[in-house]
Coordinates of C-alpha atoms and ligand atoms in Angstrom, one line a residue:
X65 CA 0.0 0.0 0.0
X66 CA 1.5 3.4 -0.9
X67 CA 1.5 6.4 1.3
X68 CA -1.3 8.1 -0.6
X69 CA -3.8 5.3 -0.1
X70 CA -3.3 5.2 3.7
X71 CA -4.4 8.9 4.2
X72 CA -7.9 9.0 5.7
X73 CA -10.0 12.1 6.4
X74 CA -13.3 12.8 8.1
X75 CA -15.1 16.1 7.4
X76 CA -17.9 16.6 9.9
X77 CA -21.0 18.9 10.0
X78 CA -20.5 19.8 6.4
X79 CA -23.2 21.6 4.4
X80 CA -22.7 19.7 1.2
X81 CA -23.7 21.6 -1.9
X82 CA -23.5 20.0 -5.3
X83 CA -25.0 20.9 -8.7
X84 CA -28.3 19.3 -7.5
X85 CA -28.2 18.7 -3.7
X86 CA -27.9 20.8 -0.5
X87 CA -27.8 18.9 2.8
X88 CA -25.8 18.4 6.0
X89 CA -23.7 15.3 6.6
X90 CA -20.3 14.0 7.4
X91 CA -17.9 12.8 4.7
X92 CA -15.3 10.1 5.2
X93 CA -12.5 9.6 2.7
X94 CA -9.9 6.8 2.4
X95 CA -7.8 5.3 -0.3
X96 CA -8.2 8.6 -2.3
X97 CA -12.0 8.3 -2.6
X98 CA -15.1 9.2 -0.7
X99 CA -16.2 6.0 1.1
X100 CA -19.0 7.1 3.4
X101 CA -21.5 10.0 3.5
X102 CA -23.8 10.0 6.5
X103 CA -24.9 12.0 9.5
X104 CA -22.9 11.4 12.7
X105 CA -20.0 9.3 11.5
X106 CA -18.0 8.5 14.6
X107 CA -14.2 9.0 14.4
X108 CA -14.0 5.8 16.3
X109 CA -15.4 4.0 13.3
X110 CA -12.7 5.4 11.0
X111 CA -9.2 4.1 10.4
X112 CA -6.5 4.8 13.1
X113 CA -4.9 8.2 12.5
X114 CA -7.8 9.7 10.6
X115 CA -7.7 13.4 10.5
X116 CA -11.0 15.1 11.5
X117 CA -11.9 18.5 10.2
X118 CA -15.0 20.3 11.5
X119 CA -16.8 22.1 8.6
X120 CA -19.5 23.7 10.7
X121 CA -20.7 27.0 9.2
X122 CA -18.9 26.3 6.0
X123 CA -19.9 24.9 2.6
X124 CA -18.5 21.7 1.2
X125 CA -18.2 21.7 -2.6
X126 CA -16.8 19.1 -5.0
X127 CA -13.3 20.2 -6.1
X128 CA -13.6 22.8 -8.9
X129 CA -12.5 22.0 -12.4
X130 CA -11.0 24.6 -14.8
X131 CA -11.4 23.1 -18.3
X132 CA -9.5 25.7 -20.2
X133 CA -6.0 26.8 -19.1
X134 CA -2.6 27.4 -20.7
X135 CA 0.4 26.7 -18.6
X136 CA 3.1 25.8 -21.0
X137 CA 2.4 28.0 -24.0
X138 CA 4.8 29.2 -26.7
X139 CA 2.7 32.0 -28.2
X140 CA 3.2 35.3 -30.0
X141 CA 6.9 35.3 -29.8
X142 CA 7.2 34.4 -26.1
X143 CA 6.2 31.8 -23.5
X144 CA 3.5 31.9 -20.8
X145 CA 5.0 32.7 -17.5
X146 CA 3.7 29.9 -15.2
X147 CA 5.1 26.4 -14.7
X148 CA 2.9 23.5 -13.5
X149 CA 4.3 24.1 -10.0
X150 CA 3.2 27.7 -9.9
X151 CA -0.1 27.2 -11.8
X152 CA -1.2 24.2 -9.9
X153 CA -0.4 25.8 -6.5
X154 CA -2.4 28.9 -7.5
X155 CA -5.2 26.8 -8.8
X156 CA -5.5 24.9 -5.5
X157 CA -5.3 28.0 -3.3
X158 CA -8.3 29.1 -5.4
X159 CA -10.2 25.9 -4.9
X160 CA -9.5 24.3 -8.3
X161 CA -8.4 20.7 -8.0
X162 CA -8.3 19.7 -11.7
X163 CA -7.0 21.6 -14.7
X164 CA -7.4 20.8 -18.4
X165 CA -4.7 22.4 -20.4
X166 CA -4.7 23.1 -24.1
X167 CA -1.8 21.4 -26.0
X168 CA -0.9 24.0 -28.7
X169 CA 1.6 22.5 -31.2
X170 CA 3.0 24.8 -33.9
X171 CA 1.7 24.0 -37.4
X172 CA 4.8 22.1 -38.3
X173 CA 5.0 20.1 -35.1
X174 CA 4.2 16.4 -34.8
X175 CA 1.1 15.8 -32.5
X176 CA 2.7 12.9 -30.6
X177 CA 5.9 15.0 -29.9
X178 CA 3.7 17.9 -28.7
X179 CA 1.7 15.5 -26.5
X180 CA 4.8 14.2 -24.9
X181 CA 6.2 17.7 -24.4
X182 CA 3.1 19.0 -22.7
X183 CA 2.6 15.9 -20.6
X184 CA 6.2 16.0 -19.6
X185 CA 5.8 19.5 -18.2
X186 CA 2.9 18.5 -16.0
X187 CA 3.9 15.0 -14.8
X188 CA 5.8 15.1 -11.6
X189 CA 5.4 18.9 -11.3
X190 CA 1.7 19.4 -10.6
X191 CA 0.0 19.6 -7.2
X192 CA -3.5 19.2 -8.7
X193 CA -4.9 16.6 -11.1
X194 CA -4.8 17.4 -14.8
X195 CA -5.8 16.4 -18.3
X196 CA -5.4 17.9 -21.8
X197 CA -7.3 19.0 -24.9
X198 CA -5.1 17.9 -27.9
X199 CA -4.6 20.8 -30.3
X200 CA -5.0 20.0 -33.9
X201 CA -3.1 22.4 -36.0
X202 CA -2.4 20.4 -39.2
X203 CA -4.0 17.6 -41.1
X204 CA -2.2 14.8 -43.0
X205 CA -2.0 11.0 -42.7
X206 CA 0.8 11.1 -40.1
X207 CA -1.1 13.7 -38.0
X208 CA -4.2 11.6 -38.2
X209 CA -2.5 8.4 -37.1
X210 CA -0.8 10.2 -34.2
X211 CA -4.1 11.8 -33.1
X212 CA -5.7 8.3 -33.0
X213 CA -2.8 7.2 -30.8
X214 CA -3.2 10.1 -28.4
X215 CA -6.9 9.4 -28.1
X216 CA -6.1 5.8 -27.3
X217 CA -3.9 7.1 -24.5
X218 CA -6.9 8.6 -22.8
X219 CA -7.2 12.1 -24.2
X220 CA -10.8 12.5 -25.1
X221 CA -10.9 16.0 -26.5
X222 CA -9.4 18.1 -29.3
X223 CA -8.7 21.8 -29.6
X224 CA -8.9 23.8 -32.8
X225 CA -8.3 27.5 -33.4
X226 CA -10.4 29.3 -36.1
X227 CA -8.2 32.4 -35.3
X228 CA -4.5 33.1 -35.2
X229 CA -3.9 33.0 -38.9
X230 CA -0.6 31.4 -39.9
X231 CA 0.2 30.4 -36.4
X232 CA -2.2 28.0 -34.6
X233 CA -5.2 28.4 -36.8
X234 CA -6.7 25.6 -39.0
X235 CA -8.1 26.0 -42.5
X236 CA -11.5 24.6 -43.4
X237 CA -10.1 21.3 -44.8
X238 CA -8.2 20.7 -41.5
X239 CA -11.3 21.7 -39.5
X240 CA -13.5 19.3 -41.5
X241 CA -11.2 16.3 -41.1
X242 CA -10.5 17.0 -37.4
X243 CA -14.3 17.1 -36.7
X244 CA -14.8 13.9 -38.8
X245 CA -12.2 12.0 -36.8
X246 CA -13.6 13.3 -33.5
X247 CA -17.1 12.1 -34.5
X248 CA -15.6 8.7 -35.3
X249 CA -13.7 8.4 -32.1
X250 CA -16.4 10.0 -29.8
X251 CA -14.1 12.9 -29.0
X252 CA -15.4 16.4 -28.1
X253 CA -13.8 19.3 -30.1
X254 CA -13.2 22.5 -28.3
X255 CA -12.9 25.5 -30.5
X256 CA -11.7 29.1 -30.4
X257 CA -14.2 30.8 -32.7
X258 CA -13.3 34.0 -34.5
X259 CA -13.1 34.7 -38.3
X260 CA -9.3 35.0 -38.8
X261 CA -9.5 36.7 -42.2
X262 CA -11.7 39.5 -40.9
X263 CA -9.3 40.0 -38.0
X264 CA -6.3 40.1 -40.2
X265 CA -7.9 42.7 -42.6
X266 CA -9.2 44.9 -39.8
X267 CA -5.8 44.8 -38.0
X268 CA -4.1 45.9 -41.2
X269 CA -6.6 48.8 -41.7
X270 CA -6.2 50.0 -38.1
X271 CA -2.4 49.9 -38.3
X272 CA -2.4 51.7 -41.6
X273 CA -4.4 54.5 -39.9
X274 CA -1.8 54.7 -37.1
X275 CA -4.0 53.1 -34.5
X276 CA -1.6 51.2 -32.3
X277 CA -2.8 51.5 -28.7
X278 CA -4.2 48.5 -26.8
X279 CA -7.8 49.8 -27.0
X280 CA -7.8 49.0 -30.8
X281 CA -7.6 45.3 -30.0
X282 CA -11.3 45.1 -29.4
X283 CA -12.2 47.1 -32.5
X284 CA -10.1 44.7 -34.6
X285 CA -12.2 41.7 -33.5
X286 CA -15.7 42.9 -32.7
X287 CA -18.6 40.7 -31.6
X288 CA -19.8 39.9 -35.1
X289 CA -16.3 38.5 -36.0
X290 CA -16.7 36.1 -33.0
X291 CA -20.3 35.2 -34.0
X292 CA -19.1 34.5 -37.6
X293 CA -16.6 32.1 -36.2
X294 CA -19.2 30.3 -34.1
X295 CA -21.7 30.1 -37.0
X296 CA -18.8 28.6 -39.1
X297 CA -18.1 26.0 -36.5
X298 CA -21.8 25.1 -36.2
X299 CA -22.1 24.5 -39.9
X300 CA -19.1 22.2 -39.9
X301 CA -20.3 20.4 -36.8
X302 CA -23.7 19.9 -38.4
X303 CA -22.1 18.4 -41.5
X304 CA -19.8 16.0 -39.6
X305 CA -22.0 15.2 -36.6
X306 CA -19.2 16.1 -34.2
X307 CA -19.8 17.2 -30.6
X308 CA -18.3 20.7 -30.1
X309 CA -17.5 23.0 -27.2
X310 CA -17.1 26.7 -27.9
X311 CA -14.4 28.1 -25.6
X312 CA -14.3 31.6 -24.1
X313 CA -17.6 32.9 -25.5
X314 CA -17.5 36.7 -24.8
X315 CA -20.7 38.1 -26.2
X316 CA -24.4 37.9 -26.9
X317 CA -23.9 37.5 -30.7
X318 CA -21.7 34.4 -30.2
X319 CA -24.1 32.8 -27.7
X320 CA -27.0 33.3 -30.1
X321 CA -25.0 31.9 -33.0
X322 CA -24.3 28.8 -30.9
X323 CA -28.0 28.5 -29.9
X324 CA -29.0 28.6 -33.6
X325 CA -26.8 25.7 -34.2
X326 CA -28.1 23.8 -31.2
X327 CA -31.7 24.4 -32.3
X328 CA -30.7 22.7 -35.6
X329 CA -29.5 19.6 -33.7
X330 CA -25.8 20.4 -33.3
X331 CA -24.3 18.9 -30.1
X332 CA -22.6 22.0 -28.7
X333 CA -21.6 23.3 -25.3
X334 CA -20.9 27.0 -24.5
X335 CA -18.1 28.1 -22.2
X336 CA -17.5 31.6 -20.9
X337 CA -14.5 32.7 -18.8
X338 CA -14.2 34.7 -15.7
X339 CA -12.7 37.9 -17.3
X340 CA -15.9 38.3 -19.4
X341 CA -18.2 38.0 -16.4
X342 CA -16.3 40.6 -14.3
X343 CA -14.4 43.0 -16.6
X344 CA -15.6 45.1 -19.4
X345 CA -14.1 47.0 -22.3
X346 CA -13.3 50.1 -20.2
X347 CA -10.4 48.1 -18.7
X348 CA -8.7 47.6 -22.0
X349 CA -9.1 51.4 -22.5
X350 CA -7.2 52.2 -19.2
X351 CA -5.0 55.2 -20.0
X352 CA -2.3 54.7 -17.2
X353 CA 1.4 54.2 -18.1
X354 CA 1.2 56.5 -21.1
X355 CA -1.9 54.9 -22.5
X356 CA -0.5 51.3 -22.3
X357 CA -2.1 50.0 -19.1
X358 CA -5.0 48.5 -21.1
X359 CA -2.5 45.9 -22.4
X360 CA -3.0 44.0 -19.1
X361 CA -6.6 43.2 -20.4
X362 CA -5.8 42.2 -23.9
X363 CA -7.1 38.7 -24.6
X364 CA -9.0 37.1 -27.5
X365 CA -11.9 37.3 -28.0
X366 CA -11.6 40.8 -26.4
X367 CA -13.3 41.9 -23.2
X368 CA -16.6 43.5 -24.4
X369 CA -19.0 46.3 -23.6
X370 CA -20.9 46.0 -20.3
X371 CA -24.2 45.0 -21.9
X372 CA -22.6 41.7 -23.0
X373 CA -21.6 41.0 -19.5
X374 CA -25.2 41.2 -18.3
X375 CA -26.3 38.9 -21.1
X376 CA -23.6 36.3 -20.1
X377 CA -24.8 36.3 -16.5
X378 CA -28.4 35.8 -17.6
X379 CA -27.3 32.9 -20.0
X380 CA -25.3 31.4 -17.1
X381 CA -28.3 31.5 -14.8
X382 CA -30.4 29.9 -17.5
X383 CA -27.7 27.3 -17.9
X384 CA -27.4 28.1 -21.6
X385 CA -23.8 28.7 -20.8
X386 CA -22.5 25.4 -19.5
X387 CA -19.2 26.2 -17.9
X388 CA -17.1 29.1 -16.5
X389 CA -13.4 28.5 -17.1
X390 CA -10.5 31.0 -17.0
X391 CA -8.5 30.7 -20.2
X392 CA -5.6 31.3 -17.9
X393 CA -2.8 32.6 -20.2
X394 CA -0.2 34.2 -17.9
X395 CA 2.1 36.8 -19.4
X396 CA 4.0 39.5 -17.4
X397 CA 3.1 43.1 -17.9
X398 CA 6.8 44.1 -17.9
X399 CA 8.7 42.7 -20.8
X400 CA 5.9 40.5 -22.2
X401 CA 2.8 42.6 -22.6
X402 CA 5.3 45.4 -23.3
X403 CA 6.2 43.6 -26.6
X404 CA 3.2 45.5 -28.0
X405 CA 4.1 49.0 -26.5
X406 CA 3.4 51.8 -29.0
X407 CA 4.7 53.8 -30.8
X408 CA 7.5 51.4 -31.7
X409 CA 5.2 48.4 -31.6
X410 CA 1.4 48.0 -31.6
X411 CA -1.6 46.1 -30.1
X412 CA -1.3 43.1 -32.5
X413 CA 2.0 42.2 -30.7
X414 CA 0.7 42.2 -27.2
X415 CA 0.7 38.5 -26.0
X416 CA -3.0 37.7 -25.6
X417 CA -4.2 36.4 -22.3
X418 CA -5.0 37.3 -18.6
X419 CA -3.7 35.4 -15.6
X420 CA -6.7 34.2 -13.7
X421 CA -6.5 30.5 -12.6
X422 CA -6.3 31.5 -8.9
X423 CA -9.3 33.7 -8.6
X424 CA -12.0 32.2 -10.9
X425 CA -13.9 30.4 -8.1
X426 CA -13.8 33.4 -5.6
X427 CA -14.8 35.9 -8.3
X428 CA -17.6 33.7 -9.5
X429 CA -18.8 33.3 -5.9
X430 CA -18.4 37.0 -5.1
X431 CA -20.0 38.4 -8.3
X432 CA -22.4 35.6 -9.0
X433 CA -23.6 33.9 -5.8
X434 CA -23.1 36.7 -3.3
X435 CA -24.9 39.2 -5.5
X436 CA -27.8 36.7 -6.2
X437 CA -27.1 36.5 -10.0
X438 CA -26.7 32.7 -9.8
X439 CA -27.6 30.1 -7.1
X440 CA -25.2 27.8 -5.5
X441 CA -26.1 24.8 -7.7
X442 CA -25.5 26.8 -10.9
X443 CA -22.2 27.9 -9.4
X444 CA -21.1 24.3 -8.7
X445 CA -22.4 23.1 -12.0
X446 CA -20.6 25.7 -14.1
X447 CA -17.3 25.7 -12.2
X448 CA -17.1 21.9 -11.7
X449 CA -19.7 19.3 -12.5
X450 CA -20.6 20.1 -16.1
X451 CA -16.9 20.2 -17.2
X452 CA -16.5 16.7 -15.6
X453 CA -19.5 15.4 -17.5
X454 CA -18.6 16.9 -20.9
X455 CA -15.0 15.8 -20.7
X456 CA -15.4 12.4 -19.2
X457 CA -13.8 13.0 -15.8
X458 CA -16.0 10.3 -14.3
X459 CA -15.0 10.5 -10.7
X460 CA -14.7 14.3 -10.5
X461 CA -17.2 17.1 -10.0
X462 CA -19.4 15.3 -7.6
X463 CA -19.6 14.4 -3.9
X464 CA -20.7 10.8 -3.8
X465 CA -19.5 7.4 -2.5
X466 CA -16.8 6.2 -5.0
X467 CA -15.9 9.6 -6.3
X468 CA -12.4 11.0 -5.9
X469 CA -12.0 12.8 -2.6
X470 CA -11.5 16.2 -4.3
X471 CA -13.2 18.5 -1.8
X472 CA -13.4 22.2 -1.0
X473 CA -14.4 23.5 2.4
X474 CA -15.5 27.0 1.5
X475 CA -15.8 29.9 4.0
X476 CA -18.4 32.3 2.7
X477 CA -17.7 34.7 5.6
X478 CA -14.1 35.3 4.7
X479 CA -13.1 38.6 3.2
X480 CA -9.9 39.1 1.1
X481 CA -8.4 41.3 -1.5
X482 CA -6.7 40.3 -4.8
X483 CA -3.1 41.5 -5.3
X484 CA -0.2 40.5 -7.4
X485 CA 1.9 40.9 -4.2
X486 CA 0.2 38.0 -2.6
X487 CA -1.1 35.8 -5.5
X488 CA 0.6 32.5 -6.3
X489 CA 0.7 32.9 -10.1
X490 CA 4.0 33.7 -11.6
X491 CA 2.9 36.9 -13.3
X492 CA 3.8 40.4 -12.1
X493 CA 0.3 41.8 -12.2
X494 CA -3.4 40.9 -11.6
X495 CA -6.2 42.2 -13.8
X496 CA -8.3 42.4 -10.6
X497 CA -5.7 44.3 -8.4
X498 CA -7.4 45.6 -5.2
X499 CA -10.7 43.8 -5.8
X500 CA -12.5 42.6 -2.7
X501 CA -13.5 38.9 -2.4
X502 CA -16.3 37.5 -0.4
X503 CA -15.5 33.9 0.4
X504 CA -12.5 31.7 0.2
X505 CA -11.5 28.0 -0.1
X506 CA -10.2 27.3 3.4
X507 CA -9.4 23.6 3.0
X508 CA -8.9 21.9 -0.3
X509 CA -8.2 18.2 -0.9
X510 CA -7.0 16.3 -3.9
X511 CA -7.9 12.6 -3.7
X512 CA -8.1 12.9 0.1
X513 CA -4.8 14.7 0.6
X514 CA -5.1 18.1 2.2
X515 CA -3.4 20.5 -0.1
X516 CA -4.7 23.8 1.3
X517 CA -5.3 24.6 4.9
X518 CA -6.6 28.0 6.2
X519 CA -6.2 29.2 2.6
X520 CA -2.5 28.4 2.5
X521 CA -0.9 25.8 0.3
X522 CA 0.5 22.9 2.3
X523 CA 0.6 20.2 -0.4
X524 CA 3.4 18.9 -2.5
X525 CA 3.8 19.7 -6.2
X526 CA 4.1 16.1 -7.2
X527 CA 0.7 14.9 -6.0
X528 CA -1.2 15.6 -9.3
X529 CA -2.0 12.9 -11.7
X530 CA -3.2 12.6 -15.3
X531 CA -6.9 11.9 -14.8
X532 CA -8.4 8.8 -16.6
X533 CA -11.2 9.8 -18.9
X534 CA -14.2 7.9 -20.1
Ligands
URP148 O1 -6.2 35.7 -25.3 C1 -6.2 34.5 -25.2 N1 -7.4 33.8 -25.2 N2 -5.0 33.8 -25.0 C2 -4.8 32.5 -24.9 C3 -4.9 31.7 -26.2 C4 -6.3 31.4 -26.6 O2 -6.8 32.0 -27.6 O3 -7.0 30.7 -25.9
ZN149 ZN1 -8.6 30.9 -27.6
ZN150 ZN1 -7.2 29.5 -24.4

């Protein structure tokens, strides 16, 4: 018996909240799984040495799952800043116990080589559990054979980019064949939806007119460009029968385009990400630092006008939006975002992305649950359970006998403030600097092992495992 399987834990007086249930009970965990849920479990009935944690007054959630992160990411002439050690530690402090990372090979790269590279970065270095979406960036016989091999190794989802022309983006032939293979293998295809030609042309026009500041980023890829990408994906999914998942949906137009496809019978899921629910376009227009501060908020699709945010909250409440992820893509402000500093450079060279893996759960609780925009069940569903169901993480996202003992004891009375000075991500800034948080993950377990106690990381950065998927 290894050390892990001998750890046992009893959580008493917990108010257990899942995507469907809300009740008080004790939860006993051993051999990495939940083995008993009942009222009044006596410590004497548990294994010798069982740790007992009283959760009275707190909420007990299934470990949260972030189905869209980037940790190792060569992108736009630089590399994302986190390692699996820093990202997984930050995720856990924020209540996230499983990450699904996008593998993003360059167009000339071999899929299997990329898979081994990305897996090699996480294995033995992650504190939390993890899986991957396999990026498809080229299509030929060799790529197809290797994608089949990767699926047989347990990776049950692909990723395609309809944006990033000439870099990660796929053309229509590649998209069609990736979807056909996914349909054949029963694999979900996650997709970044924006029309890359429209973006390239608009960027060129803006630059020719001397518009180089970060705020032009949004103008270069407006809501209709995103909706066009979604409609395009829907047409291809309809023709191939593939199941698709639209990542980082930022606006009403894109959600409506997805719904039109769904109403025609397309199997599609809609993801939004925490920046779109909490930030709006005024952040990318911030004029500090000689007009460059908005670069901190440059991501794609861009952060939209406030009215889209209200629409997204409504769609989340209605569960039209299935999941809330982060699209964690961590670049420093100094030296990295600055690659696009005007006048010498321009907004098209600002590495896209916002570091956010640490604060998704607390921001969603503070701005969703605490304000009454969504209820606790929708919160758990969107931040954990639905991702587990869509991506085949069979033993995650639930609190049930037999499930992995990934648990979050959440203190809704805690008050905190976000700051780059105290966060665990490797970046030198936070897009939410100074924001107040209502609630915090006080204790977090991964397969029964306590990784966070009193909000502080106490785990080891080798505990995480590649999650088996069904
Ligand atoms: O701006 C973003 N979203 N950066 C990360 C790469 C991607 O498109 O997901
Ligand atoms: Zn994307
Ligand atoms: Zn992404």
